[in-house]
Short mmCIF file of C-alpha atoms in Angstrom, two decimals:
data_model
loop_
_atom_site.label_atom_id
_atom_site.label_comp_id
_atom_site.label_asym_id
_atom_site.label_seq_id
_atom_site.Cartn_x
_atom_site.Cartn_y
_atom_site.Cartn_z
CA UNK A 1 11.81 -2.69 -33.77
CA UNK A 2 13.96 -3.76 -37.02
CA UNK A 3 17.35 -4.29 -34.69
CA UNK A 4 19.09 -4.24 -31.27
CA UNK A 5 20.65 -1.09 -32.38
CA UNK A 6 17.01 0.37 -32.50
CA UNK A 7 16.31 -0.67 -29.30
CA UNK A 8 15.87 1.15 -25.87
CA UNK A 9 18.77 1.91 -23.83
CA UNK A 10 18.72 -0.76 -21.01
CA UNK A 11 18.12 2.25 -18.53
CA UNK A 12 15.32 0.79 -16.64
CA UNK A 13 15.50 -3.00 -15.57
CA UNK A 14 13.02 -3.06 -12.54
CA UNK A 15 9.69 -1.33 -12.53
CA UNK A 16 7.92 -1.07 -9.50
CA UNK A 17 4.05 -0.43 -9.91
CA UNK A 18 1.75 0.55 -6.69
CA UNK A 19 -1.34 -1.36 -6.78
CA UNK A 20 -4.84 -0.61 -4.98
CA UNK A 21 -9.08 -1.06 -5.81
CA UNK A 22 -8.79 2.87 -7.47
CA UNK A 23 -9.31 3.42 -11.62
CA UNK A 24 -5.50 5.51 -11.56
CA UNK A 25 -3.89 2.29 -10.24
CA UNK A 26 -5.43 0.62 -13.05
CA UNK A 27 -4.04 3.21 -15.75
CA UNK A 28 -0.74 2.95 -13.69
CA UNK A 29 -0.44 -0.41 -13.96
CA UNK A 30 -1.12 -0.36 -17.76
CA UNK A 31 1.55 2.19 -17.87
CA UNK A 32 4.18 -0.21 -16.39
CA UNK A 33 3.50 -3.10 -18.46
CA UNK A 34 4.21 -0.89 -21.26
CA UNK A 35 7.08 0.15 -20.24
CA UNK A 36 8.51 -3.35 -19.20
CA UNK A 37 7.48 -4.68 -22.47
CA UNK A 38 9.43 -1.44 -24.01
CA UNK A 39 12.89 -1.86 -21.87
CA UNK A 40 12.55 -5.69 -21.21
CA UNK A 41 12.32 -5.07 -17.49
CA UNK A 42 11.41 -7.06 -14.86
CA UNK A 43 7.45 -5.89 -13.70
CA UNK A 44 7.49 -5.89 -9.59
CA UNK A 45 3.68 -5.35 -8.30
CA UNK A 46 2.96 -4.55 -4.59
CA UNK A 47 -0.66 -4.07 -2.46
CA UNK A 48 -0.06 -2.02 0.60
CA UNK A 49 -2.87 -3.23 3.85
CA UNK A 50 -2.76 0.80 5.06
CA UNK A 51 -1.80 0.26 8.62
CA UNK A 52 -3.47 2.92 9.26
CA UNK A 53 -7.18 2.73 8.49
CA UNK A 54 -6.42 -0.62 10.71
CA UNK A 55 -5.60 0.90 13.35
CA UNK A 56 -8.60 3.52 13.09
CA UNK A 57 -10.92 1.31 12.34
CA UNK A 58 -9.89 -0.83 15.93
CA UNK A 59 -11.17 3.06 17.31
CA UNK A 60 -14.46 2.14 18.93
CA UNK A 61 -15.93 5.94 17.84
CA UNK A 62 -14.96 5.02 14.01
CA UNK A 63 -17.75 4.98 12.07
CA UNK A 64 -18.25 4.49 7.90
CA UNK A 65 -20.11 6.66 5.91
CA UNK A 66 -21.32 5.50 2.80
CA UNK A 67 -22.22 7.70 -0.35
CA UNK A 68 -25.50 5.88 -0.24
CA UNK A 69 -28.70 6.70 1.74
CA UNK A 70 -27.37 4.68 4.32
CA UNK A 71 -26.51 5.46 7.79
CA UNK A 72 -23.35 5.72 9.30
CA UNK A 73 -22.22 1.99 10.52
CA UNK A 74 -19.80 1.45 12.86
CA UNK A 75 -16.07 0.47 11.63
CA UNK A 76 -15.08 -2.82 12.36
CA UNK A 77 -11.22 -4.04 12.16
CA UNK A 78 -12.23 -7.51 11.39
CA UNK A 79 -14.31 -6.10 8.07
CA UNK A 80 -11.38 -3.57 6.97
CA UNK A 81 -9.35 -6.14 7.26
CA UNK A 82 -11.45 -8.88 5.05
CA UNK A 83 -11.82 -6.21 2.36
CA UNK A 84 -8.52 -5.10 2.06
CA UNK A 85 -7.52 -9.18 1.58
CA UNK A 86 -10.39 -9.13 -1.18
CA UNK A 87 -8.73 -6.17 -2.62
CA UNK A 88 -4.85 -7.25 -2.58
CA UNK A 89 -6.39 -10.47 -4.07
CA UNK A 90 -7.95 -8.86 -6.98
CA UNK A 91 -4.64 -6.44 -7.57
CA UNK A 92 -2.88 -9.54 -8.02
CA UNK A 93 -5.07 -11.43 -10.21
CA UNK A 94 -5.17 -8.15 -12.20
CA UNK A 95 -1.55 -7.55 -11.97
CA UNK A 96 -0.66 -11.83 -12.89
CA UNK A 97 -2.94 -10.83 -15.73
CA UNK A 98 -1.67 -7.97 -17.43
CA UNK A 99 1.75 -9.45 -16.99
CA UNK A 100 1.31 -13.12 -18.06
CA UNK A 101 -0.71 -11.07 -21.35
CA UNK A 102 2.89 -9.18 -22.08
CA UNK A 103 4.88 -11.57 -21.10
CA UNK A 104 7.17 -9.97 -18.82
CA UNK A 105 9.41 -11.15 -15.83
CA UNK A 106 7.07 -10.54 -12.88
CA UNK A 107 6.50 -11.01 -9.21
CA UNK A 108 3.59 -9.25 -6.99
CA UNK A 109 3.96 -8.57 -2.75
CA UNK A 110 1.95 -7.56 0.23
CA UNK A 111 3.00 -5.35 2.98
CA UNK A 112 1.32 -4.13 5.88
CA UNK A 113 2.36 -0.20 7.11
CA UNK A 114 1.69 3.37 5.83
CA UNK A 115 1.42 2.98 2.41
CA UNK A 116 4.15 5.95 1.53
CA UNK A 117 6.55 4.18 3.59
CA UNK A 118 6.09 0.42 2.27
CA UNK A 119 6.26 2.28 -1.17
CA UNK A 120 9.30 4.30 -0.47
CA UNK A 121 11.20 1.00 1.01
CA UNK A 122 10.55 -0.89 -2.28
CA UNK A 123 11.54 2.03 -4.06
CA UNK A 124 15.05 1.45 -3.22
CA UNK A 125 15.32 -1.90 -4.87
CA UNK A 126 13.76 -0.48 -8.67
CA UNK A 127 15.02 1.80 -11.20
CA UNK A 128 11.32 3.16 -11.67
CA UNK A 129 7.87 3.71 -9.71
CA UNK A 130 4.70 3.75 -11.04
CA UNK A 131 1.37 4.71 -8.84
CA UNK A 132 -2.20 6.18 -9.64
CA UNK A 133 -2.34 10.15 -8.94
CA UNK A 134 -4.75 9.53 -6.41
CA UNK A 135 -6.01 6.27 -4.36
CA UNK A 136 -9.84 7.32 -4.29
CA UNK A 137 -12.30 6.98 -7.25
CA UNK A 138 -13.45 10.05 -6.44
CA UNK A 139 -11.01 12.60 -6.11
CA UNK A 140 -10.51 16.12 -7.68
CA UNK A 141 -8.80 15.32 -11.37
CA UNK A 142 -6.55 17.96 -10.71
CA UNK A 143 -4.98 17.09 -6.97
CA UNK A 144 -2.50 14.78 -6.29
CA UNK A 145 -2.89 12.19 -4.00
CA UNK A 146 -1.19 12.29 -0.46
CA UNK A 147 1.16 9.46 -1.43
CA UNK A 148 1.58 10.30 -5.06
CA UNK A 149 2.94 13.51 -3.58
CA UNK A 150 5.35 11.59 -0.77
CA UNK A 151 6.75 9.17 -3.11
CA UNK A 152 7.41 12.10 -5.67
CA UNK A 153 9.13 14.61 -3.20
CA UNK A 154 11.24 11.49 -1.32
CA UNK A 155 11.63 8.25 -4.06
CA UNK A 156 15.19 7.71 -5.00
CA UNK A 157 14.30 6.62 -8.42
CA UNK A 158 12.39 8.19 -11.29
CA UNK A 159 8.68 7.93 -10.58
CA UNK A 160 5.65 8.09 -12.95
CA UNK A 161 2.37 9.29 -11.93
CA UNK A 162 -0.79 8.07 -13.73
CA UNK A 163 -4.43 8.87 -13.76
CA UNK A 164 -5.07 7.52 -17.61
CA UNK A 165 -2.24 5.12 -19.25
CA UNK A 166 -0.78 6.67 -22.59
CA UNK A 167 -1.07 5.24 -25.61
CA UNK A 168 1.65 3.38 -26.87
CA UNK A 169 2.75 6.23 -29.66
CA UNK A 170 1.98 9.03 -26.89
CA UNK A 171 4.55 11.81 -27.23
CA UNK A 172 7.29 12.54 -24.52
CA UNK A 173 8.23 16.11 -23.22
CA UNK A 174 10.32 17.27 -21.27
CA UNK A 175 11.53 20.27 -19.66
CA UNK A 176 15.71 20.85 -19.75
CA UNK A 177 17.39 23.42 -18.03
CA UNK A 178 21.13 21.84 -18.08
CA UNK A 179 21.40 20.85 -14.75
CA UNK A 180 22.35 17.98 -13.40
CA UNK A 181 19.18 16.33 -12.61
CA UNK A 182 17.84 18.09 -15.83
CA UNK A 183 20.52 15.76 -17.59
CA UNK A 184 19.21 12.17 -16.15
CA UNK A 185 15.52 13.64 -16.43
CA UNK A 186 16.47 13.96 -20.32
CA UNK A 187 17.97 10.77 -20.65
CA UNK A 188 14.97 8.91 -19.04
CA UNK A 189 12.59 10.87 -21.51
CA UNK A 190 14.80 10.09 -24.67
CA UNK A 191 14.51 6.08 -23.84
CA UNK A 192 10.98 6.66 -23.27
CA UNK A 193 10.90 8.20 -26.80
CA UNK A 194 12.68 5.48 -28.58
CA UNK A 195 10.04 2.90 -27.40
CA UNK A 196 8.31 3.48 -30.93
CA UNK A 197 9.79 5.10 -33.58
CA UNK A 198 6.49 7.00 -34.34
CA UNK A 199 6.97 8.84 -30.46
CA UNK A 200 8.19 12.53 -30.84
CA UNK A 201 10.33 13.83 -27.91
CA UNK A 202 9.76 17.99 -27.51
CA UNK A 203 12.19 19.30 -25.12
CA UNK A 204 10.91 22.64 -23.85
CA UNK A 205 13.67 25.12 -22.43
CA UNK A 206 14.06 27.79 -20.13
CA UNK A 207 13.71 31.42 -21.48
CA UNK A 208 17.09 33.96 -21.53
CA UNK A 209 20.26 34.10 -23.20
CA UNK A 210 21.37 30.29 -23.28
CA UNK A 211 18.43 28.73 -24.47
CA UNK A 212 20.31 28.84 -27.85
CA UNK A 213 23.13 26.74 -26.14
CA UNK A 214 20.77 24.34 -24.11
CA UNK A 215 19.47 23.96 -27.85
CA UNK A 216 22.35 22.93 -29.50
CA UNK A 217 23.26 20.38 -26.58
CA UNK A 218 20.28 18.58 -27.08
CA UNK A 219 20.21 18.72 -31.05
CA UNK A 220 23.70 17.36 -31.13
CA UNK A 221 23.35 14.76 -27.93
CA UNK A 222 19.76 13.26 -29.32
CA UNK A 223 19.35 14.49 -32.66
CA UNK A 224 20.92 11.37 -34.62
CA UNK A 225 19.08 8.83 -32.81
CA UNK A 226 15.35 10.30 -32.32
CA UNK A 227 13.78 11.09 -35.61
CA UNK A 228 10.96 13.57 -34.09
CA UNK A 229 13.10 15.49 -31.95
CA UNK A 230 11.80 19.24 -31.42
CA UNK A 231 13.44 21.60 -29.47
CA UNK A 232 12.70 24.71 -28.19
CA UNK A 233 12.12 28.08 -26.04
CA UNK A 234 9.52 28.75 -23.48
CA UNK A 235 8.45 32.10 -23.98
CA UNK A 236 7.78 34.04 -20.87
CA UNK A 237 4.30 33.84 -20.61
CA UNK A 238 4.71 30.21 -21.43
CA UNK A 239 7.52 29.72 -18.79
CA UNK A 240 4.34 30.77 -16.42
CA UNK A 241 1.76 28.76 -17.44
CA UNK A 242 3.83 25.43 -17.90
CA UNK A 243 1.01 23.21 -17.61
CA UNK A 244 -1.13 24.89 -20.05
CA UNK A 245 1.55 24.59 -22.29
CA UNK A 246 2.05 20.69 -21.48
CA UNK A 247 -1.51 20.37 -22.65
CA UNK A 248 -1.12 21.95 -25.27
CA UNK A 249 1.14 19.63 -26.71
CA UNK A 250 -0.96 16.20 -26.68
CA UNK A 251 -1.62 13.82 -24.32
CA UNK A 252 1.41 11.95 -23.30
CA UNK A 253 4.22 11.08 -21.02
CA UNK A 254 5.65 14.58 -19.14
CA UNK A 255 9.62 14.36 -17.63
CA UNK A 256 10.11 17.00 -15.32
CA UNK A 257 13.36 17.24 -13.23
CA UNK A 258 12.64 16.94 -9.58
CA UNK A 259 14.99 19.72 -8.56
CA UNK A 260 14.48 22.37 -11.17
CA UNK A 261 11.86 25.00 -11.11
CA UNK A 262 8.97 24.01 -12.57
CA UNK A 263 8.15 21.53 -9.67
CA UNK A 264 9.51 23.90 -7.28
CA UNK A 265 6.18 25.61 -8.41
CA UNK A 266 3.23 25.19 -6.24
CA UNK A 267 1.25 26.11 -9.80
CA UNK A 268 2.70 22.91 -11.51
CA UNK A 269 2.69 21.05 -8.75
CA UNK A 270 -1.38 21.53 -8.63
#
């Protein structure tokens, strides 16, 4: 970018990524170091040891069952334990990694507890969260993870999910009903837009009479300083099916406001 007047609004300093052995925490992490190097923000990595596989593993009827023809061995505290070291050591070498490559502020932590909660106490000290959709390889592509859903509904701060890492000149959309929290989601996905000036923002809006108003507000708050600004409408059918129409529009980065309707929406939310 040509000059500081081009640049991102200094809206995110801290950016807190989740880290664990899964492929989404990869993409997530790839995902934050974009956006630090986009707002200059400092990059804050943490490994969670889930308290709670500890303490079942210390159950003496705990047993691991591998996808492999293998039989069922018996859990071992000791062995959870070891791996989960191996693992917060090879989040951190990845996370030093990525970091040291973009050259961004950084530091990287491990805490031992329920993961949601270590995650939702860090939260409080960032102005962003990143985490994979779902800890295990394995899961359904479409589910969210059991933290990525506890972080979303409780983290006092924006928060990203991931399962693959945009690219850099991915598109933003967002969804802008004129509320309150509707405002600051906007805000968040118009710095997100200016991070290239190739990225288009599309703000979709509710259907009925003052979509023509919410239109205007937009045009006139973001027009002048995003070049690929489109605004408009959901028609009914579309106001439905809101994440068919989010695929529709390309690949990208998705701002929905926490409190509006659309996550209220157990269709959306799946």
């Amino acid at each position: 970018m040509s000059n500081v007047s081009d640049a991102p609004e200094r809206t995110i300093r801290r950016i807190l990524v989740a880290l664990d052995a899964s492929p989404h925490s990869e993409a997530a992490l790839e995902t934050a170091v974009q956006l630090a190097t986009a707002f200059g923000a400092e990059l804050r990595g943490l490994f969670v040891e889930d308290a709670d596989l500890l303490r079942t593993a210390a159950l003496p009827i705990a047993r691991e069952v591998h996808s492999f023809a293998l039989p069922p061995q018996a859990m071992s505290e000791r062995r959870v334990g070891r791996q989960l070291e191996q693992q917060a050591a090879a989040a951190r070498e990845a996370f030093e990694r990525a970091a040291r490559r973009a050259e961004v502020a950084h530091s990287f932590s491990v805490a031992r507890g329920r993961v949601s909660d270590k995650l939702l106490e860090a939260a409080a000290e960032v102005d962003l969260v990143a985490l994979g959709k779902a800890s295990a390889a394995r899961c359904s592509r479409r589910k969210l993870g059991r933290t990525a859903r506890t972080v979303l509904r409780r983290a006092p701060v924006p928060v990203i999910v991931v399962r693959e890492a945009p690219g850099a000149h991915a598109p933003v959309i967002a969804y802008y009903d004129g509320s309150d929290a509707a405002d600051r989601a906007l805000e968040l996905a118009a710095a997100l837009a200016r991070r290239e000036p190739t990225c288009s923002l599309t703000v979709l809006l509710p259907t009925g009479d003052g979509a023509e108003r919410l239109r205007n507000a937009v045009v006139s708050r973001y027009g002048g300083t995003i070049a690929l600004l489109h605004v408009r409408p959901l028609s009914r059918i579309e106001a439905s099916h809101l994440a068919t129409v989010v695929h529709a529009e390309r690949r990208g980065l998705v701002v929905l406001p926490a409190a509006s309707l659309p996550l209220r929406d157990a269709n959306v939310q799946r």
